[in-house]
Short mmCIF file of C-alpha atoms in Angstrom, two decimals:
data_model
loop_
_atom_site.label_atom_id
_atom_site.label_comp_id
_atom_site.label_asym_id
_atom_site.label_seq_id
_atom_site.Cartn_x
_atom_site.Cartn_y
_atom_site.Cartn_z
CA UNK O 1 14.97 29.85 -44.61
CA UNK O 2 15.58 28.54 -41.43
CA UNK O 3 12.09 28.02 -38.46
CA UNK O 4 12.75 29.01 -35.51
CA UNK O 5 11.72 27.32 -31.97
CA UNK O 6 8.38 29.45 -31.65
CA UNK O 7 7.65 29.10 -35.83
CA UNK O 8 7.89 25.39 -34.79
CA UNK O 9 5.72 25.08 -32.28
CA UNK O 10 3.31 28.24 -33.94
CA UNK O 11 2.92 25.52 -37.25
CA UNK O 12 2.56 22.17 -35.19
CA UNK O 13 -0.08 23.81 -32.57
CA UNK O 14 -1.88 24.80 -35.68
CA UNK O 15 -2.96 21.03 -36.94
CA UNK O 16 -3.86 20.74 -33.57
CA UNK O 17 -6.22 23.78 -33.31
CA UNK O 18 -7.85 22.70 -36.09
CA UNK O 19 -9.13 19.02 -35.19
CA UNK O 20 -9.83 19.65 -31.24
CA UNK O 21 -11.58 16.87 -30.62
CA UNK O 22 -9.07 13.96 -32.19
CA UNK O 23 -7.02 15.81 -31.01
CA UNK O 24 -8.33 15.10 -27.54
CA UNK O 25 -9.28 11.72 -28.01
CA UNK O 26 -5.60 10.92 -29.30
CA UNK O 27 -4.49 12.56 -26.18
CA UNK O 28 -6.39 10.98 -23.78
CA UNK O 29 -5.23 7.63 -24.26
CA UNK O 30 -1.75 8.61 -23.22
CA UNK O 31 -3.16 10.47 -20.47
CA UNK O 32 -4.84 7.42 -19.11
CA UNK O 33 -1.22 5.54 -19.50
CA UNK O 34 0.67 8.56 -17.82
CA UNK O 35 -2.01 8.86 -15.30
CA UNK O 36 -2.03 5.23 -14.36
CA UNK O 37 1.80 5.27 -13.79
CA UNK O 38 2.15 8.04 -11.73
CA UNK O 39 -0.95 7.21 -9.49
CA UNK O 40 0.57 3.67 -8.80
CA UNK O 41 3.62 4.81 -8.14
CA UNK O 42 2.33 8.02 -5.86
CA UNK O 43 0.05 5.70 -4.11
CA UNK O 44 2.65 2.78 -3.40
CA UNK O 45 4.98 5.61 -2.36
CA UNK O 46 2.41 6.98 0.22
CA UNK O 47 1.83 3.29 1.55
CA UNK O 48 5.43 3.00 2.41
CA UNK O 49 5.91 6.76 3.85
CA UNK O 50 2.94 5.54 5.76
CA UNK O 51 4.37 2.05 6.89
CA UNK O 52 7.86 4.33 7.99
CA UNK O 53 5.68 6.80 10.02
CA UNK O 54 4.05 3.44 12.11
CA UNK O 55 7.38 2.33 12.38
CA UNK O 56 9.20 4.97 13.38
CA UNK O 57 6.21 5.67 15.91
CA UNK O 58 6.06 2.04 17.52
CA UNK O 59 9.48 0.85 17.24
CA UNK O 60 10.95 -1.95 14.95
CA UNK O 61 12.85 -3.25 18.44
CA UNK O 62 9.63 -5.17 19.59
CA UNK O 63 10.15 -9.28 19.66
CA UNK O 64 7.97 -12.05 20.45
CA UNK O 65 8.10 -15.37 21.75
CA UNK O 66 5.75 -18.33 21.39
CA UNK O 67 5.26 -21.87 21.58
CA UNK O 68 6.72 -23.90 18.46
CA UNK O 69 6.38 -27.70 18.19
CA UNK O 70 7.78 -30.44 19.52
CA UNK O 71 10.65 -33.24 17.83
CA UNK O 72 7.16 -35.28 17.74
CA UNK O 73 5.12 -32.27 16.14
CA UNK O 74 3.33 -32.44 19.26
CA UNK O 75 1.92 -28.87 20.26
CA UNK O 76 4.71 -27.40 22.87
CA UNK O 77 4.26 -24.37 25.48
CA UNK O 78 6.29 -21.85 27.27
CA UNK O 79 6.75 -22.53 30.94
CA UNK O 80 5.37 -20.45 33.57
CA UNK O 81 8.63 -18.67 34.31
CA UNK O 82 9.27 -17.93 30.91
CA UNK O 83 8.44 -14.11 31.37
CA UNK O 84 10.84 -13.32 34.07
CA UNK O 85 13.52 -15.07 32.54
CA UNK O 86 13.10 -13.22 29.30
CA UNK O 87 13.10 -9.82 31.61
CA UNK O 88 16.55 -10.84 33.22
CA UNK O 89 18.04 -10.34 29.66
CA UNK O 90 20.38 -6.84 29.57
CA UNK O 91 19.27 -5.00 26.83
CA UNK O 92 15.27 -6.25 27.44
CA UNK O 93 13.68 -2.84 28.56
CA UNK O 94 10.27 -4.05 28.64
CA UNK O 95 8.57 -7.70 28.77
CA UNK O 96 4.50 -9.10 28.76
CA UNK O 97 2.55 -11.71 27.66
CA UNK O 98 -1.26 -13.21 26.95
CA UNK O 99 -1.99 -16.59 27.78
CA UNK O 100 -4.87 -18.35 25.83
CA UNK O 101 -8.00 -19.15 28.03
CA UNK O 102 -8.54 -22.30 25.56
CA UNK O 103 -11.84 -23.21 27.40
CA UNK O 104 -13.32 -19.60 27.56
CA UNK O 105 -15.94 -18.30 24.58
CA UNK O 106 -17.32 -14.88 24.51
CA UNK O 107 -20.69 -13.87 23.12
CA UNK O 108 -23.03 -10.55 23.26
CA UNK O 109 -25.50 -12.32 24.91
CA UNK O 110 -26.11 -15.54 26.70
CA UNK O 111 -28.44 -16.32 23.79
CA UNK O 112 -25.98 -16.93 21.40
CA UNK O 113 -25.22 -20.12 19.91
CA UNK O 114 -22.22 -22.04 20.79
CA UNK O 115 -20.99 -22.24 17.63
CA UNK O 116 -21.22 -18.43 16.85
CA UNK O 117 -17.70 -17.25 18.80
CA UNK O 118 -16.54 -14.88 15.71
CA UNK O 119 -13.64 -16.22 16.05
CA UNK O 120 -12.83 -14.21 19.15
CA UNK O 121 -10.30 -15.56 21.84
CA UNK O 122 -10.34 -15.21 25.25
CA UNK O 123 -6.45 -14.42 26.12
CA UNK O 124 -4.85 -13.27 30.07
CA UNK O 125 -3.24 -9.89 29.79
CA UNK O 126 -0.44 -8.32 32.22
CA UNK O 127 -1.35 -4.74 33.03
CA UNK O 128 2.54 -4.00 31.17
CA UNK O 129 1.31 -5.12 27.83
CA UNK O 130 -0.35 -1.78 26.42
CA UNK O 131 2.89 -0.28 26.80
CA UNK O 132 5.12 -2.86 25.73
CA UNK O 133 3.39 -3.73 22.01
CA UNK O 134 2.85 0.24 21.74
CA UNK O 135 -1.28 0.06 22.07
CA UNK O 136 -3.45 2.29 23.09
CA UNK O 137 -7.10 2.39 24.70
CA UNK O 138 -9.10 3.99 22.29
CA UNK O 139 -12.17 4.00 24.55
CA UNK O 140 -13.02 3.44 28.65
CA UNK O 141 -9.49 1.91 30.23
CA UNK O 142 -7.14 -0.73 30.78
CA UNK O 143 -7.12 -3.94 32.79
CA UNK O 144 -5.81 -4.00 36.39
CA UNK O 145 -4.56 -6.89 37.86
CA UNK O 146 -7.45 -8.01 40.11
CA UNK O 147 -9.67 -10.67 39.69
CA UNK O 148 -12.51 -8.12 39.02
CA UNK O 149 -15.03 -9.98 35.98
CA UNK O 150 -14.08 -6.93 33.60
CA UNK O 151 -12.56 -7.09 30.28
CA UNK O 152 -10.94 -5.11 27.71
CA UNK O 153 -11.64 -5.97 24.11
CA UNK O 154 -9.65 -5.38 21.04
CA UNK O 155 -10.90 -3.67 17.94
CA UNK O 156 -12.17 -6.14 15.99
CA UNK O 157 -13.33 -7.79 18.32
CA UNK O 158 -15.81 -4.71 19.44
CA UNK O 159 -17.21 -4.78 16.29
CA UNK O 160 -17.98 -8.18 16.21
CA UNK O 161 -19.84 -8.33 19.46
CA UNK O 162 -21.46 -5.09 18.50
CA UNK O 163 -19.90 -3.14 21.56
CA UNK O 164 -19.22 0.47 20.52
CA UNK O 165 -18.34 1.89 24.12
CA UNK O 166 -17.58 0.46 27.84
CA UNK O 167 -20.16 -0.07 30.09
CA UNK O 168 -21.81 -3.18 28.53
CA UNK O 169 -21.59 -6.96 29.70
CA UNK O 170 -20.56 -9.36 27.76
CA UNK O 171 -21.22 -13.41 28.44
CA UNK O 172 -17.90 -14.98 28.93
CA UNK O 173 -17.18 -18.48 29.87
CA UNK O 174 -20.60 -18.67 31.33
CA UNK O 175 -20.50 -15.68 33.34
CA UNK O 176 -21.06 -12.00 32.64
CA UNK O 177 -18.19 -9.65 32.48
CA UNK O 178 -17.98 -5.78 32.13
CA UNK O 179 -16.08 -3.94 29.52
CA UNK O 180 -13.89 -1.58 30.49
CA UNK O 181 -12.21 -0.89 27.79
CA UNK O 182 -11.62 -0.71 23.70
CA UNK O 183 -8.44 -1.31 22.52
CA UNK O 184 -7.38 0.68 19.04
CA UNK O 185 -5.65 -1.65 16.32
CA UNK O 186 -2.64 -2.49 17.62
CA UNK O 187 -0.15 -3.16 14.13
CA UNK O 188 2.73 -5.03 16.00
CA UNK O 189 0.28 -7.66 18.04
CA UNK O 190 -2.91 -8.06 15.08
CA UNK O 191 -3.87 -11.00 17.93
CA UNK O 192 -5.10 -8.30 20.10
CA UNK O 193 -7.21 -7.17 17.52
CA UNK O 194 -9.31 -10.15 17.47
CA UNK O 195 -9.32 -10.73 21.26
CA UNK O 196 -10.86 -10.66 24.77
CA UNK O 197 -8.31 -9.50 27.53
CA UNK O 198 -8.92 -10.51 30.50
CA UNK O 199 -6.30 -9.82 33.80
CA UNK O 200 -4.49 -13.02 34.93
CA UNK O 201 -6.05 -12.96 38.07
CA UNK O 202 -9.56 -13.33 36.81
CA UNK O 203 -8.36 -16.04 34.00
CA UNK O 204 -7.23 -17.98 37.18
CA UNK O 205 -10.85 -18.87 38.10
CA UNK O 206 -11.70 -19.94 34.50
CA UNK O 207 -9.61 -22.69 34.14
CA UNK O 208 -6.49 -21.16 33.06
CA UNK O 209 -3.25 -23.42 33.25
CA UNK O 210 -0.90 -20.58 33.43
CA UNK O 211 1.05 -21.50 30.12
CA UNK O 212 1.85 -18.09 28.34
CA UNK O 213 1.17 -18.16 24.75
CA UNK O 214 2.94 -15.23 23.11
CA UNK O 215 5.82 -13.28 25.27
CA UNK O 216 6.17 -9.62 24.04
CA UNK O 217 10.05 -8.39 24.86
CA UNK O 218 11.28 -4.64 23.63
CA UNK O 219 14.47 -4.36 23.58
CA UNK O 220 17.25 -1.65 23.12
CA UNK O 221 17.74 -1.02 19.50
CA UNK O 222 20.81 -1.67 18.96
CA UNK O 223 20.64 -5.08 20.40
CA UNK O 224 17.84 -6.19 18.84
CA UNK O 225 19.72 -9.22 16.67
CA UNK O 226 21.47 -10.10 20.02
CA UNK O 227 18.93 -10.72 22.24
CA UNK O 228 16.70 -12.22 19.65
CA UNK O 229 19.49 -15.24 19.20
CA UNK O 230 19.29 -15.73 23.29
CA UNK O 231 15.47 -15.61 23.50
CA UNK O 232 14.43 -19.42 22.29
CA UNK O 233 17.29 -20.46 24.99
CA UNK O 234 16.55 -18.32 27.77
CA UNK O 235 12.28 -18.78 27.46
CA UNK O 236 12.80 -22.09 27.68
CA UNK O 237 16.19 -23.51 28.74
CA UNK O 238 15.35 -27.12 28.48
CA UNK O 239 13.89 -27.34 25.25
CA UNK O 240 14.81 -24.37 23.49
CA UNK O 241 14.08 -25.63 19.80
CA UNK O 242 10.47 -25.85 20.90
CA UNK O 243 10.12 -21.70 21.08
CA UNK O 244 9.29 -19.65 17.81
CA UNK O 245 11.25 -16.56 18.18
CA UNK O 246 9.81 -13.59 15.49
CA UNK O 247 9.71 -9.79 14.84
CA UNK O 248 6.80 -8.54 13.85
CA UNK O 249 8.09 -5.54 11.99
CA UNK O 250 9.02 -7.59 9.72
CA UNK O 251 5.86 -8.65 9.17
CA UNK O 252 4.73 -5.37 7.89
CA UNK O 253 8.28 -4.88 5.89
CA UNK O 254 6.98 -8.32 4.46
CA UNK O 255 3.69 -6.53 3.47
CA UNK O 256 5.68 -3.81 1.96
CA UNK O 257 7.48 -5.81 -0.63
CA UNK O 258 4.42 -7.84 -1.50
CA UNK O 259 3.08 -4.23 -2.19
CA UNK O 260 6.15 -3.36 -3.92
CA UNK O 261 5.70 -6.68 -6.70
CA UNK O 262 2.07 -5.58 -6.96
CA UNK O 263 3.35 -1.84 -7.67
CA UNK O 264 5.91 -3.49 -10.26
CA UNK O 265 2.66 -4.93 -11.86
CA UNK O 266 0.55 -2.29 -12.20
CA UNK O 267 3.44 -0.21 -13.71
CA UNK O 268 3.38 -2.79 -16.59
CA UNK O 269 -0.31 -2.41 -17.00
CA UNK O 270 0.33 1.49 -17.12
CA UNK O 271 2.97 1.15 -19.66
CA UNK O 272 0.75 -1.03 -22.07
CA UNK O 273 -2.10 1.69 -21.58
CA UNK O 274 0.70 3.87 -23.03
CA UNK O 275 1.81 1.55 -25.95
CA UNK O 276 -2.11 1.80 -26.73
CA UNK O 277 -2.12 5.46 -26.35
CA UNK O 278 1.06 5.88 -28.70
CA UNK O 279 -0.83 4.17 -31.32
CA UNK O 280 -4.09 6.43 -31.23
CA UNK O 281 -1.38 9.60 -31.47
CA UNK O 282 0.82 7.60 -34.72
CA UNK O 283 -3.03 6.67 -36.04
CA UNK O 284 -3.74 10.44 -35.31
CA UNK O 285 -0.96 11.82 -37.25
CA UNK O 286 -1.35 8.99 -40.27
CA UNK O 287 -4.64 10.30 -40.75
CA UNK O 288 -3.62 13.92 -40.66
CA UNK O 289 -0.68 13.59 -43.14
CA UNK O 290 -3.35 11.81 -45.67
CA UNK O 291 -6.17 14.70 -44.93
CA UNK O 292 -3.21 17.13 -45.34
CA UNK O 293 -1.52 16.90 -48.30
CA UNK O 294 -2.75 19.72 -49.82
CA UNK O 295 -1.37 21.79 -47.72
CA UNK O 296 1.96 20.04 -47.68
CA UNK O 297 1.94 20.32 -51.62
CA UNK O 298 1.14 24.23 -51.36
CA UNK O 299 3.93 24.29 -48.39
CA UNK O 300 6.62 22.34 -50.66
CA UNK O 301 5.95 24.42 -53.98
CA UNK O 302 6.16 27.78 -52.03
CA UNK O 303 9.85 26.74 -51.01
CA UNK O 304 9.02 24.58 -47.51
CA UNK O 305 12.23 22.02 -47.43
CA UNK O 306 11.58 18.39 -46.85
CA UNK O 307 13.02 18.77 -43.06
CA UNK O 308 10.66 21.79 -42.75
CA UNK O 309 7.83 19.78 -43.14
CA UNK O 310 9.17 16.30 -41.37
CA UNK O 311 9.97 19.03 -38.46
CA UNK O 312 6.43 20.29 -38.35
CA UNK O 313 4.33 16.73 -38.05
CA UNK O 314 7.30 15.64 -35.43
CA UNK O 315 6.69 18.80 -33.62
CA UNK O 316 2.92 18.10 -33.51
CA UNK O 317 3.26 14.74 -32.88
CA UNK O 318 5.40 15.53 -29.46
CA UNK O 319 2.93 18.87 -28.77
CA UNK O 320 -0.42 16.40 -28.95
CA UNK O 321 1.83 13.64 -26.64
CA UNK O 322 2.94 16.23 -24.27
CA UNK O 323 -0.46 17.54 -23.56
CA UNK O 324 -1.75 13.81 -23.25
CA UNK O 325 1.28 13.73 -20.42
CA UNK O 326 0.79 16.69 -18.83
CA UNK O 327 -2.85 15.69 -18.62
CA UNK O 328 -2.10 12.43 -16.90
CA UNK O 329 0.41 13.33 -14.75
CA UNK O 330 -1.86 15.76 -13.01
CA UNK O 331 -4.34 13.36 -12.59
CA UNK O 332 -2.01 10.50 -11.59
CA UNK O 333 -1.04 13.47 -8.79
CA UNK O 334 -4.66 14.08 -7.91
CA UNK O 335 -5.80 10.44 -7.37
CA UNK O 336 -2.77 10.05 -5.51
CA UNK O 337 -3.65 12.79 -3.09
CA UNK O 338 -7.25 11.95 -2.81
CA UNK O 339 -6.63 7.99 -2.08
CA UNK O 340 -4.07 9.06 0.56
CA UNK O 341 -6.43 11.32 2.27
CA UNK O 342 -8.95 8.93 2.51
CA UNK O 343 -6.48 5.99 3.95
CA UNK O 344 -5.21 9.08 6.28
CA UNK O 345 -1.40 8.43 4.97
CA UNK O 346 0.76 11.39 3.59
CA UNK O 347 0.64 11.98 0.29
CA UNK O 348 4.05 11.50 -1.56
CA UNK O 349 4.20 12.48 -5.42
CA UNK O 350 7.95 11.50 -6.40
CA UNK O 351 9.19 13.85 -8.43
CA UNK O 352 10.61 11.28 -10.43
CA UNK O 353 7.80 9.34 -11.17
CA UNK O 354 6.46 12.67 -13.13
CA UNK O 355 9.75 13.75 -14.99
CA UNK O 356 9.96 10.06 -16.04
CA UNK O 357 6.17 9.99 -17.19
CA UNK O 358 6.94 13.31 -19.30
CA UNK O 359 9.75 11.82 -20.96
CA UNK O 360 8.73 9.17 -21.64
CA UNK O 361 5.60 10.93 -23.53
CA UNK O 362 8.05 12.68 -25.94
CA UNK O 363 9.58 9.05 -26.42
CA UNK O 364 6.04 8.20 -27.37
CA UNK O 365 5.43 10.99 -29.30
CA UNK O 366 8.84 10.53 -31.37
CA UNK O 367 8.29 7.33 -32.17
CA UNK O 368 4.29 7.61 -32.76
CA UNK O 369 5.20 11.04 -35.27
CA UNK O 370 8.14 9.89 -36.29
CA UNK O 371 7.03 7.46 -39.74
CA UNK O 372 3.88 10.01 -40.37
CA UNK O 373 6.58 13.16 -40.60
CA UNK O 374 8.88 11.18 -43.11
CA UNK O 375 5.98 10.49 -44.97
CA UNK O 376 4.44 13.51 -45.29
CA UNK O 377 8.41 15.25 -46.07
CA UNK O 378 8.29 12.84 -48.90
CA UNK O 379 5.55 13.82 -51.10
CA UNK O 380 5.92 15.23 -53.97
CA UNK O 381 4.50 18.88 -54.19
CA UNK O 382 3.00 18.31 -57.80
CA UNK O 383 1.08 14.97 -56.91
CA UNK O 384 0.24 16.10 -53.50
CA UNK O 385 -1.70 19.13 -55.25
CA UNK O 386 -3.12 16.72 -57.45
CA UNK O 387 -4.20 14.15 -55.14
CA UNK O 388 -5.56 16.69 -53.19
CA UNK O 389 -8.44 18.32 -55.99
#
């Protein structure tokens, strides 16, 4: 007599039904394996769909120019004319800079300390720089290019001075200045975040010498790799190996595949939660073979084959590692959803991630059911009654 598909699964759901709660504990440790997987990969997935979305939103064309060091190591900088050279380039649709304001501080008050800056420079801004790193003003507005005492200051720098809104002075390079304006993070130029911007005009009565520091260029796309081999030359003709050209997408591509080893990591941690969980579902099924032989005697001397039985404790092995999977890969999917929602990125569950997770539960469950089936096929009817009174 042959068992079919649903006799199968009717038998092996049955030594499940009857121990619920080993059976859950059993289960859970694979879920907590699947789960782990399929979060870390969701969630690394949603980082990157996140990182694309910036990028395709501010532009991977964006190159910057600053100051390297001299054949001495000496500390070099960009002439003056640097800017308007850069902008006589073809494919250069945009170009601005900041210029550090070395001997400029900014505090809350004029009772601050000296010492206490935050770590917050003081840089001159061209009125074309919000559009040309792709920033924004999240608050008040942008510097004009008077020598009004107003600034505009970045993010983090806000928060470190404890400004929440424009209106309020702040005490910069011994002299009070009004902000205008908050900047939101800007990704492509993190300096800004950390900065007081101040119009070139009104740096000009602070002691400014004019050098720019960083020179933002955006350029057509498709000549990005072209005009980033002229820039060193054409910011600074005479001395050309003294100019640091970079893109700062690649900075955040960089950030991706650091993300991408720590992903690879993680996976390996989620696989040895698995390992762990495959040996609570073979420990499971060891233990139910041994409380069960009884009922594999009384199965064997009513006529059960050997394969009959094998099939049955394989069959429950892959139903209780299967549930465990299911289990986990729903949860993996949930945290994955939740932890993108809070970090406002789009969720992404690959659809991969959770076919591989559920096969490789019924590779776990083969090889954890596996031994205990051949086992229990093996025992004799007559002893296993024996054993059993």
């Amino acid at each position: 007599m042959r068992l079919s598909f649903l006799d199968v699964v009717r038998v092996g759901t049955a030594g499940l039904r009857t121990r619920p709660l080993r059976v859950v504990l059993s289960a859970l440790g694979v879920a907590i394996g699947i789960a782990a997987m399929v979060a870390v990969v969701g969630i690394s997935t949603s980082s990157r769909a996140s990182l694309d979305r910036s990028l395709d939103a501010l532009g991977t064309n964006l190159l910057t120019v600053g100051p390297g060091k001299s054949f001495f190591g000496e500390e070099s900088h960009l002439p003056p004319s640097a800017p308007a050279m850069v902008s006589r380039i073809g494919p250069v649709t945009s170009v601005s800079s900041t210029g550090r304001v070395a001997s400029a501080r900014v505090y809350r008050t004029d009772r601050i300390p000296a010492s206490s800056t935050g770590g917050i420079a003081v840089l001159a801004a061209l009125p074309s720089l919000l559009p040309t790193v792709g920033a924004a003003v999240a608050s008040g507005s942008w510097l004009g290019s008077g020598a009004a005492p107003v600034v505009v200051l970045g993010s983090r720098a806000a928060s470190l001075l404890g400004v929440s809104s424009p209106g309020l002075r702040v005490w910069l390079a011994e002299r009070w200045f009004t902000v205008v304006g908050v900047l939101s993070p800007v990704p492509l130029a993190p300096a800004l975040d950390t900065a007081a911007l101040i119009s070139w005009s009104a740096a000009a009565e602070l002691d400014f010498d004019g050098y720019p520091t960083t020179i933002y260029a955006r350029t057509r796309p498709d000549a990005v790799t072209a005009v980033a081999a002229v820039l060193a030359a054409t910011a600074n003709p005479s001395a050309p190996n003294e100019v640091q050209v970079s893109r700062p997408s690649d900075a955040l591509a960089a950030r991706a595949a650091v993300d991408r080893a720590f992903t690879g990591l993680l996976l390996g941690l989620g696989a040895v939660a698995l390992l762990v969980g495959g040996v609570g579902v073979a420990n499971t099924m060891v233990i139910s073979v041994l409380e069960r032989r009884a009922e594999i005697g009384l199965r064997r001397a009513l006529g059960a084959r050997r394969s009959q039985i094998r099939l049955q404790f394989l069959a429950e092995s892959l139903l209780l590692s299967l549930l465990g999977g299911l289990g986990g890969a729903l949860l993996g999917a949930a945290v994955t959803v939740v932890y993108a929602l809070l970090r406002s990125w789009p969720a992404v569950v690959p659809l991969w991630a959770v076919g591989a997770s559920l096969v490789a539960t019924l590779v776990v469950g083969v090889l954890a059911g596996l031994a205990p089936a051949v086992r229990a096929a093996r025992l004799s009817p007559t002893l296993a009654l024996v054993s059993a009174t």
